[in-house]
Short mmCIF file of C-alpha atoms in Angstrom, two decimals:
data_model
loop_
_atom_site.label_atom_id
_atom_site.label_comp_id
_atom_site.label_asym_id
_atom_site.label_seq_id
_atom_site.Cartn_x
_atom_site.Cartn_y
_atom_site.Cartn_z
CA MET U 1 0.00 0.00 0.00
CA GLY U 2 1.35 3.43 -0.95
CA THR U 3 0.72 6.81 0.61
CA TRP U 4 -2.77 8.31 0.63
CA ARG U 5 -3.18 12.10 0.50
CA ASN U 6 -6.24 14.26 0.82
CA TRP U 7 -7.25 16.78 -1.85
CA ALA U 8 -5.82 19.78 0.01
CA ARG U 9 -2.50 17.98 0.67
CA THR U 10 -2.81 18.84 4.35
CA GLU U 11 -2.90 15.19 5.44
CA HIS U 12 -1.37 11.91 4.36
CA ALA U 13 -1.27 8.33 5.59
CA THR U 14 0.52 5.08 4.87
CA PRO U 15 -1.94 2.43 6.04
CA ARG U 16 -1.00 -1.20 6.61
CA ALA U 17 -3.76 -2.27 4.21
CA PHE U 18 -6.26 -0.77 1.79
CA ASP U 19 -9.63 -2.40 1.14
CA THR U 20 -12.49 -1.71 -1.28
CA PRO U 21 -15.53 -3.66 -0.02
CA ALA U 22 -18.61 -3.90 -2.23
CA GLY U 23 -21.25 -3.90 0.49
CA ALA U 24 -22.12 -3.99 4.19
CA GLU U 25 -21.31 -7.69 4.55
CA GLU U 26 -17.79 -7.21 3.23
CA VAL U 27 -17.31 -4.18 5.48
CA ALA U 28 -18.43 -6.21 8.50
CA ALA U 29 -16.02 -9.01 7.59
CA LEU U 30 -13.01 -6.71 7.24
CA VAL U 31 -13.87 -4.94 10.52
CA THR U 32 -14.05 -8.32 12.27
CA ARG U 33 -10.66 -9.35 10.86
CA ALA U 34 -9.14 -6.01 11.85
CA ALA U 35 -10.46 -6.41 15.40
CA GLU U 36 -8.81 -9.82 15.66
CA ARG U 37 -5.47 -8.26 14.64
CA GLY U 38 -5.91 -5.20 16.83
CA ASP U 39 -5.88 -2.87 13.82
CA ARG U 40 -7.60 0.48 13.60
CA VAL U 41 -9.92 1.09 10.65
CA LYS U 42 -10.93 4.29 8.85
CA ALA U 43 -13.25 4.85 5.91
CA VAL U 44 -12.45 7.36 3.19
CA GLY U 45 -14.52 8.88 0.41
CA ALA U 46 -13.20 11.60 -1.88
CA GLY U 47 -10.59 12.80 0.62
CA HIS U 48 -12.02 16.32 0.56
CA SER U 49 -11.77 16.93 4.28
CA PHE U 50 -8.97 19.33 5.17
CA THR U 51 -8.49 17.55 8.51
CA GLY U 52 -7.04 14.16 9.41
CA ALA U 53 -10.48 12.61 9.90
CA ALA U 54 -9.67 9.67 7.58
CA VAL U 55 -6.01 9.16 8.48
CA THR U 56 -4.92 5.73 9.75
CA ASP U 57 -1.89 3.49 9.92
CA GLY U 58 -4.21 0.48 10.07
CA VAL U 59 -6.80 -0.40 7.42
CA LEU U 60 -8.03 2.34 5.09
CA VAL U 61 -11.41 1.48 3.61
CA SER U 62 -12.60 3.03 0.35
CA LEU U 63 -16.37 3.19 -0.05
CA ASP U 64 -16.19 3.78 -3.81
CA ARG U 65 -17.75 0.40 -4.66
CA ILE U 66 -20.69 1.03 -2.30
CA ALA U 67 -22.42 3.54 -4.53
CA GLY U 68 -25.65 4.24 -6.35
CA ILE U 69 -29.33 4.34 -5.50
CA GLU U 70 -30.54 1.24 -3.67
CA ARG U 71 -34.21 2.05 -3.13
CA VAL U 72 -36.78 4.80 -3.84
CA GLU U 73 -39.89 4.96 -1.64
CA PRO U 74 -42.42 7.61 -2.71
CA THR U 75 -43.86 9.87 -0.01
CA ALA U 76 -46.43 12.65 0.07
CA THR U 77 -43.65 15.26 -0.26
CA GLY U 78 -41.21 13.45 -2.55
CA ALA U 79 -39.41 10.22 -1.74
CA LEU U 80 -37.15 8.49 0.74
CA VAL U 81 -34.09 7.45 -1.26
CA THR U 82 -31.57 4.97 0.11
CA VAL U 83 -28.11 5.33 -1.41
CA GLY U 84 -24.72 3.70 -1.02
CA ALA U 85 -22.45 5.61 1.34
CA GLY U 86 -19.71 6.03 -1.24
CA THR U 87 -21.92 7.71 -3.83
CA ARG U 88 -20.35 10.96 -5.02
CA LEU U 89 -22.64 13.95 -4.73
CA HIS U 90 -22.28 14.89 -8.41
CA ASP U 91 -23.40 11.38 -9.37
CA LEU U 92 -26.19 11.32 -6.81
CA ASN U 93 -27.62 14.61 -8.05
CA ARG U 94 -27.96 13.30 -11.59
CA LEU U 95 -29.39 9.98 -10.42
CA LEU U 96 -31.99 11.76 -8.31
CA TRP U 97 -32.90 14.05 -11.22
CA SER U 98 -33.56 10.99 -13.38
CA HIS U 99 -36.19 10.02 -10.80
CA GLY U 100 -37.65 13.55 -10.77
CA LEU U 101 -36.10 14.24 -7.35
CA ALA U 102 -33.51 16.48 -5.70
CA LEU U 103 -31.90 17.23 -2.36
CA ALA U 104 -33.45 20.30 -0.76
CA ASN U 105 -30.12 22.02 -0.26
CA LEU U 106 -26.49 21.39 -1.16
CA GLY U 107 -23.05 22.84 -0.58
CA ASP U 108 -21.00 24.60 -3.23
CA ILE U 109 -18.74 21.59 -3.96
CA ASP U 110 -20.10 18.27 -5.20
CA VAL U 111 -17.06 15.98 -5.39
CA GLN U 112 -17.49 14.47 -1.90
CA SER U 113 -19.05 11.13 -1.09
CA ILE U 114 -22.47 11.44 0.53
CA ALA U 115 -21.22 9.71 3.70
CA GLY U 116 -18.18 11.97 4.00
CA ALA U 117 -20.20 15.12 3.37
CA VAL U 118 -22.88 14.23 5.91
CA SER U 119 -20.43 12.94 8.52
CA THR U 120 -18.42 16.17 8.60
CA GLY U 121 -21.41 18.53 8.70
CA THR U 122 -21.39 19.81 5.12
CA HIS U 123 -23.99 22.53 4.52
CA GLY U 124 -25.15 24.94 1.88
CA THR U 125 -26.76 28.32 2.40
CA GLY U 126 -30.32 29.42 3.11
CA ALA U 127 -31.85 30.71 6.34
CA GLY U 128 -34.74 28.27 5.97
CA PHE U 129 -32.60 25.17 5.36
CA GLY U 130 -30.35 22.91 7.38
CA GLY U 131 -27.19 21.06 6.44
CA LEU U 132 -27.05 17.71 4.67
CA ALA U 133 -27.39 15.78 7.93
CA THR U 134 -30.87 17.24 8.47
CA GLN U 135 -31.98 15.50 5.26
CA VAL U 136 -30.90 12.04 6.51
CA ARG U 137 -33.70 9.81 7.83
CA ALA U 138 -31.83 6.53 8.43
CA VAL U 139 -28.34 5.06 8.19
CA THR U 140 -26.82 1.61 8.08
CA VAL U 141 -23.58 1.45 10.05
CA VAL U 142 -21.04 -1.30 10.74
CA LEU U 143 -19.87 -1.12 14.34
CA ALA U 144 -16.56 -2.11 15.91
CA ASP U 145 -17.87 -5.53 16.97
CA GLY U 146 -18.78 -6.35 13.34
CA ARG U 147 -22.51 -5.83 13.75
CA THR U 148 -24.42 -4.12 10.94
CA VAL U 149 -27.12 -1.89 12.40
CA HIS U 150 -29.90 -0.02 10.63
CA CYS U 151 -30.93 2.97 12.73
CA SER U 152 -33.25 5.96 12.49
CA ALA U 153 -35.12 8.41 14.69
CA THR U 154 -37.34 5.53 15.84
CA ALA U 155 -34.91 2.57 15.70
CA GLU U 156 -31.85 3.02 17.94
CA PRO U 157 -32.35 6.80 17.89
CA GLU U 158 -29.26 7.68 19.94
CA LEU U 159 -27.01 5.65 17.66
CA PHE U 160 -28.66 7.33 14.68
CA GLU U 161 -28.02 10.81 16.07
CA ALA U 162 -24.38 10.01 16.73
CA ALA U 163 -23.73 8.13 13.49
CA ARG U 164 -25.24 10.51 10.97
CA LEU U 165 -22.85 13.29 11.96
CA GLY U 166 -20.05 11.56 13.81
CA VAL U 167 -16.93 12.42 11.77
CA GLY U 168 -16.38 8.70 11.21
CA SER U 169 -15.89 7.95 14.93
CA ILE U 170 -18.94 5.72 15.48
CA GLY U 171 -18.51 3.15 12.73
CA ILE U 172 -18.47 2.77 8.96
CA LEU U 173 -21.58 3.99 7.18
CA THR U 174 -22.61 1.77 4.29
CA SER U 175 -25.90 3.38 3.29
CA MET U 176 -28.17 6.26 4.20
CA THR U 177 -31.76 7.16 3.51
CA LEU U 178 -32.34 10.73 2.35
CA ASP U 179 -35.55 12.74 2.43
CA CYS U 180 -35.74 14.02 -1.15
CA ILE U 181 -38.17 16.47 -2.72
CA PRO U 182 -39.44 16.92 -6.29
CA ALA U 183 -36.80 18.23 -8.68
CA PHE U 184 -36.69 22.02 -8.87
CA ARG U 185 -34.82 24.80 -10.60
CA LEU U 186 -32.96 27.76 -9.19
CA HIS U 187 -32.93 31.27 -10.60
CA ALA U 188 -29.49 32.69 -9.84
CA ALA U 189 -28.83 36.41 -9.61
CA GLU U 190 -25.18 37.33 -8.98
CA ALA U 191 -24.02 40.91 -8.61
CA PRO U 192 -21.19 43.00 -7.21
CA ALA U 193 -21.91 45.22 -4.23
CA THR U 194 -20.17 46.78 -1.25
CA LEU U 195 -19.84 45.08 2.11
CA THR U 196 -21.30 48.16 3.77
CA GLU U 197 -24.54 48.09 1.79
CA THR U 198 -24.79 44.28 1.98
CA LEU U 199 -24.64 44.27 5.77
CA ALA U 200 -27.11 47.16 5.95
CA VAL U 201 -29.83 45.04 4.32
CA LEU U 202 -28.59 41.66 5.49
CA ASP U 203 -31.82 40.48 7.12
CA ASP U 204 -33.81 41.37 4.00
CA ASP U 205 -31.57 39.16 1.87
CA ARG U 206 -30.96 36.45 4.43
CA LEU U 207 -34.63 35.98 5.24
CA GLY U 208 -36.19 37.09 1.97
CA VAL U 209 -34.07 35.08 -0.48
CA ASP U 210 -34.21 31.29 -0.51
CA HIS U 211 -30.43 30.87 -0.72
CA PHE U 212 -28.30 33.94 -0.09
CA GLU U 213 -24.53 34.20 0.27
CA PHE U 214 -21.74 36.65 -0.42
CA TYR U 215 -18.00 36.75 -0.92
CA TRP U 216 -16.01 39.59 0.63
CA PHE U 217 -12.67 40.63 -0.86
CA PRO U 218 -10.34 41.42 2.08
CA HIS U 219 -8.63 44.84 2.15
CA THR U 220 -11.63 46.26 0.23
CA ASP U 221 -15.29 47.08 0.76
CA ARG U 222 -16.25 44.93 -2.22
CA VAL U 223 -18.34 41.77 -2.30
CA LEU U 224 -20.00 39.44 -4.77
CA THR U 225 -23.58 38.59 -3.77
CA LYS U 226 -25.44 35.44 -4.84
CA ARG U 227 -29.22 35.22 -4.60
CA ASN U 228 -30.78 31.89 -5.62
CA THR U 229 -34.56 31.62 -5.82
CA ARG U 230 -36.36 28.28 -6.03
CA ILE U 231 -38.69 27.59 -8.97
CA GLU U 232 -40.92 24.53 -9.06
CA GLY U 233 -40.57 22.08 -11.91
CA ALA U 234 -37.65 20.49 -13.69
CA GLU U 235 -37.78 22.06 -17.15
CA PRO U 236 -37.17 24.24 -19.08
CA THR U 237 -34.00 25.92 -17.90
CA GLU U 238 -32.03 28.93 -19.06
CA PRO U 239 -28.46 28.08 -18.05
CA VAL U 240 -25.45 30.29 -18.46
CA GLY U 241 -24.29 30.34 -22.08
CA ARG U 242 -21.19 28.33 -22.89
CA VAL U 243 -19.02 31.37 -23.56
CA ARG U 244 -20.17 33.30 -20.47
CA GLY U 245 -19.92 30.18 -18.37
CA PHE U 246 -16.38 29.56 -19.56
CA VAL U 247 -15.33 33.13 -18.85
CA ASP U 248 -16.95 33.33 -15.41
CA ASP U 249 -16.48 29.81 -14.06
CA GLU U 250 -13.33 28.65 -15.79
CA LEU U 251 -11.30 31.81 -16.22
CA LEU U 252 -12.38 34.08 -13.37
CA SER U 253 -12.95 31.30 -10.80
CA ASN U 254 -10.20 28.89 -11.81
CA GLY U 255 -7.66 29.80 -14.50
CA VAL U 256 -7.19 33.56 -14.03
CA PHE U 257 -7.97 33.27 -10.33
CA GLY U 258 -5.23 30.68 -9.95
CA ALA U 259 -2.77 32.89 -11.80
CA LEU U 260 -3.61 35.79 -9.47
CA GLN U 261 -2.96 33.53 -6.47
CA HIS U 262 0.48 32.69 -7.83
CA LEU U 263 1.13 36.40 -8.40
CA GLY U 264 0.04 37.23 -4.86
CA THR U 265 2.31 34.51 -3.50
CA ARG U 266 5.33 36.01 -5.26
CA ALA U 267 4.40 39.63 -4.48
CA PRO U 268 2.10 39.83 -1.41
CA GLY U 269 2.23 43.63 -1.47
CA LEU U 270 0.12 43.56 -4.64
CA ILE U 271 -2.75 41.63 -3.04
CA PRO U 272 -4.88 44.61 -1.89
CA ARG U 273 -4.70 46.06 -5.40
CA ILE U 274 -5.46 42.66 -6.94
CA ASN U 275 -8.55 42.31 -4.74
CA GLU U 276 -9.73 45.81 -5.60
CA VAL U 277 -9.36 45.17 -9.33
CA ALA U 278 -11.03 41.75 -9.07
CA GLY U 279 -13.95 43.22 -7.13
CA ARG U 280 -14.43 45.97 -9.69
CA ALA U 281 -14.17 43.52 -12.61
CA LEU U 282 -17.20 41.52 -11.48
CA SER U 283 -20.35 42.00 -13.53
CA PRO U 284 -23.95 40.96 -12.83
CA ARG U 285 -25.38 37.81 -14.35
CA GLU U 286 -28.64 35.89 -14.10
CA PHE U 287 -29.53 32.37 -15.17
CA THR U 288 -31.85 29.49 -14.35
CA ASP U 289 -30.77 25.88 -14.18
CA ARG U 290 -31.26 22.58 -12.40
CA SER U 291 -30.88 23.10 -8.67
CA TYR U 292 -27.70 21.07 -8.29
CA ALA U 293 -26.06 22.84 -11.25
CA VAL U 294 -26.55 26.19 -9.52
CA PHE U 295 -25.59 25.08 -6.02
CA ALA U 296 -22.18 23.64 -6.95
CA SER U 297 -19.28 25.21 -8.83
CA PRO U 298 -16.00 23.75 -10.12
CA ARG U 299 -13.02 24.40 -7.85
CA ARG U 300 -9.63 23.58 -9.29
CA VAL U 301 -7.44 26.09 -7.48
CA ARG U 302 -6.04 24.17 -4.51
CA PHE U 303 -6.43 25.90 -1.16
CA ARG U 304 -6.65 25.47 2.62
CA GLU U 305 -9.86 26.38 4.43
CA MET U 306 -11.19 27.08 7.91
CA GLU U 307 -14.90 27.71 8.48
CA TYR U 308 -16.73 28.72 11.64
CA ALA U 309 -20.43 28.79 12.48
CA ILE U 310 -21.38 31.86 14.49
CA PRO U 311 -24.62 33.48 15.70
CA VAL U 312 -26.09 35.57 12.89
CA ASP U 313 -26.11 38.80 14.88
CA ALA U 314 -22.37 38.47 15.49
CA LEU U 315 -21.53 38.53 11.77
CA PRO U 316 -20.97 42.29 11.19
CA GLY U 317 -18.67 42.55 14.19
CA VAL U 318 -16.71 39.47 13.19
CA LEU U 319 -16.07 40.77 9.67
CA THR U 320 -15.02 44.13 11.08
CA ASP U 321 -12.64 42.42 13.49
CA ILE U 322 -11.16 40.28 10.70
CA ALA U 323 -10.46 43.43 8.66
CA ARG U 324 -8.83 45.06 11.70
CA GLY U 325 -6.86 41.90 12.43
CA LEU U 326 -5.44 41.82 8.92
CA GLU U 327 -4.51 45.48 9.18
CA ARG U 328 -2.89 44.97 12.59
CA THR U 329 -0.84 41.94 11.53
CA GLY U 330 -0.03 43.20 8.04
CA ARG U 331 -1.28 39.94 6.56
CA GLN U 332 -2.30 40.15 2.89
CA VAL U 333 -5.11 37.76 1.83
CA ALA U 334 -6.06 37.22 -1.81
CA PHE U 335 -8.89 34.70 -1.30
CA PRO U 336 -12.41 36.08 -0.73
CA VAL U 337 -14.10 35.37 2.61
CA GLU U 338 -17.25 33.30 2.01
CA VAL U 339 -20.36 34.01 4.10
CA ARG U 340 -23.37 31.67 4.15
CA PHE U 341 -26.38 31.00 6.36
CA ALA U 342 -28.37 28.09 7.80
CA ALA U 343 -31.40 27.40 9.95
CA ALA U 344 -31.11 26.09 13.48
CA ASP U 345 -31.37 22.30 13.76
CA ASP U 346 -31.31 19.56 16.39
CA VAL U 347 -28.53 17.31 15.05
CA TRP U 348 -26.26 16.62 18.01
CA LEU U 349 -22.95 17.73 16.48
CA SER U 350 -24.31 20.10 13.86
CA THR U 351 -22.56 23.46 13.84
CA ALA U 352 -26.05 25.00 13.59
CA HIS U 353 -27.39 23.07 16.58
CA GLY U 354 -29.97 25.18 18.40
CA ARG U 355 -29.33 28.49 16.67
CA ASP U 356 -29.76 30.28 13.35
CA THR U 357 -26.28 30.45 11.95
CA ALA U 358 -23.93 32.48 9.79
CA TYR U 359 -20.92 30.67 8.37
CA VAL U 360 -17.63 32.51 7.84
CA ALA U 361 -15.12 30.61 5.71
CA VAL U 362 -11.55 31.81 5.21
CA HIS U 363 -9.21 30.34 2.61
CA GLU U 364 -5.56 30.53 1.68
CA PHE U 365 -3.78 29.46 -1.48
CA HIS U 366 -2.01 26.15 -0.94
CA ARG U 367 1.42 27.64 -1.65
CA ARG U 368 1.09 30.22 1.14
CA ASP U 369 1.33 29.56 4.89
CA HIS U 370 -2.19 29.83 6.27
CA ARG U 371 -1.44 29.40 9.97
CA ASP U 372 -1.12 32.98 11.23
CA TYR U 373 -4.18 34.13 9.24
CA PHE U 374 -6.35 31.25 10.46
CA ALA U 375 -5.16 31.74 14.04
CA THR U 376 -6.12 35.42 13.91
CA VAL U 377 -9.60 34.60 12.61
CA GLU U 378 -10.08 31.70 15.01
CA GLU U 379 -9.44 33.94 18.00
CA ILE U 380 -12.11 36.34 16.71
CA VAL U 381 -14.80 33.73 16.07
CA ARG U 382 -14.15 31.83 19.30
CA ALA U 383 -14.94 35.04 21.17
CA VAL U 384 -18.54 34.85 19.86
CA ASP U 385 -18.99 31.12 20.62
CA GLY U 386 -18.06 30.00 17.11
CA ARG U 387 -18.12 26.31 16.21
CA PRO U 388 -15.59 24.94 13.69
CA HIS U 389 -16.59 22.90 10.66
CA TRP U 390 -15.60 19.30 11.48
CA GLY U 391 -13.98 18.74 8.09
CA LYS U 392 -12.00 21.97 7.86
CA LEU U 393 -8.88 23.24 9.60
CA HIS U 394 -9.11 24.48 13.17
CA GLY U 395 -7.23 24.25 16.46
CA ARG U 396 -10.01 23.19 18.84
CA THR U 397 -9.93 20.30 21.33
CA ALA U 398 -12.55 18.23 23.14
CA ASP U 399 -12.25 20.30 26.32
CA ASP U 400 -13.16 23.59 24.67
CA LEU U 401 -15.63 22.07 22.18
CA ARG U 402 -17.77 20.49 24.90
CA PRO U 403 -19.34 23.80 26.09
CA ALA U 404 -20.26 24.68 22.49
CA TYR U 405 -22.47 21.60 22.00
CA PRO U 406 -25.34 20.83 24.44
CA ARG U 407 -25.35 17.15 23.34
CA PHE U 408 -21.58 16.66 23.24
CA ASP U 409 -21.50 14.30 26.22
CA ASP U 410 -24.47 12.35 24.83
CA PHE U 411 -22.46 11.82 21.67
CA LEU U 412 -19.42 10.68 23.63
CA ALA U 413 -21.57 8.24 25.60
CA VAL U 414 -22.68 6.55 22.37
CA ARG U 415 -19.08 6.44 21.15
CA ASP U 416 -17.97 4.83 24.43
CA ARG U 417 -20.73 2.23 24.11
CA VAL U 418 -20.19 1.16 20.49
CA ASP U 419 -16.43 1.65 20.15
CA PRO U 420 -14.89 1.29 23.62
CA ASP U 421 -11.53 0.19 22.22
CA ARG U 422 -11.43 3.07 19.71
CA MET U 423 -11.13 0.97 16.55
CA PHE U 424 -12.28 4.00 14.53
CA ALA U 425 -10.14 6.57 16.33
CA ASN U 426 -7.12 8.47 15.05
CA PRO U 427 -5.14 11.52 16.24
CA TYR U 428 -7.63 14.05 14.87
CA LEU U 429 -10.61 12.35 16.51
CA GLU U 430 -8.71 11.97 19.77
CA ARG U 431 -8.10 15.71 19.72
CA VAL U 432 -11.70 16.74 19.08
CA PHE U 433 -13.49 13.98 21.03
CA GLY U 434 -10.89 12.90 23.59
CA LEU U 435 -9.26 9.52 24.15
#
């Protein structure tokens, strides 16, 4: 077995063995064998977590062969769809569309496996919508003793709550049942604006637009706003034209953007001017397309990311403090700061547990050292009871995470019960959940 690396190149592992089971029975068998040898086991999907959640020196398990739709059960509001845990989101979206269905909300990247995305708390934006875990109605999980358990809100509910968003620490997910709705379109309206005017009418956009987000260019007052409005029905659509799509998504978001990151790396003093020019170069555009085609965008510029969930009313102050922190430290940042929103939910380890949430995501080009910038921002967001995204970089530990999550100890109790010997543990999980 060679060396495994995640997409961001922030983590790597050289496991003793690598396995690609084709179903729950094969997963259970390999877990049983690993237990007999005393090996640790970790599952991996697309490797899109920035953290070491999937790292192991034991057995690394790819879920790629456990993919596709297993069952569709119509309901009054859509359908319950059971899918293999290794199904990539971009494949799942197209499969659901072929059944006239869609997920109610998605993040802005679709390369992850459904199990990896759900297990790390992936979310999209929209004040009336929760993260992916809120759309999960049941999971099948292989536990450390080799048992395969199907659980839901009514069957082993505590195991279900811990397993659906457990960062891979409870067991290996082999399937999950998603609450899907009829396929729908999104009308996208993107436009440049200033941060000052965006924050002045924030509640109007956050509460009045189905899916609202914005990108702030540090060292400037400039932002790009995105307002996505839901439209019933699957067809027809009016997508972005091929030429405009190439210019906006390929050149401005990937090719030219990547070149500007390289320029900023070589000459950091130019970054404020680069951001100002980039902010001024943005132009409005509107289009309508399948929901999943609007939610997700291609991302080929490699970066590091930290994201924190904070109370909505703390957002203006946090952005102000980030700007002041950059000025105080002299740090130049070429990546926009992404701001999104989510509804409060009751998922035990959800970053939006119990409160309406604003998400603040900071990024740094992979060739630049991110640590001082992320540390500055982390100090700011921790001061307002921020919660870190489980799959993105942060410096938190179990001791200081416990007060942030009312059900943290309930989660740990389930972990102690189903994995007392920590078969599914690794250094990252020991840091965030304890030994």
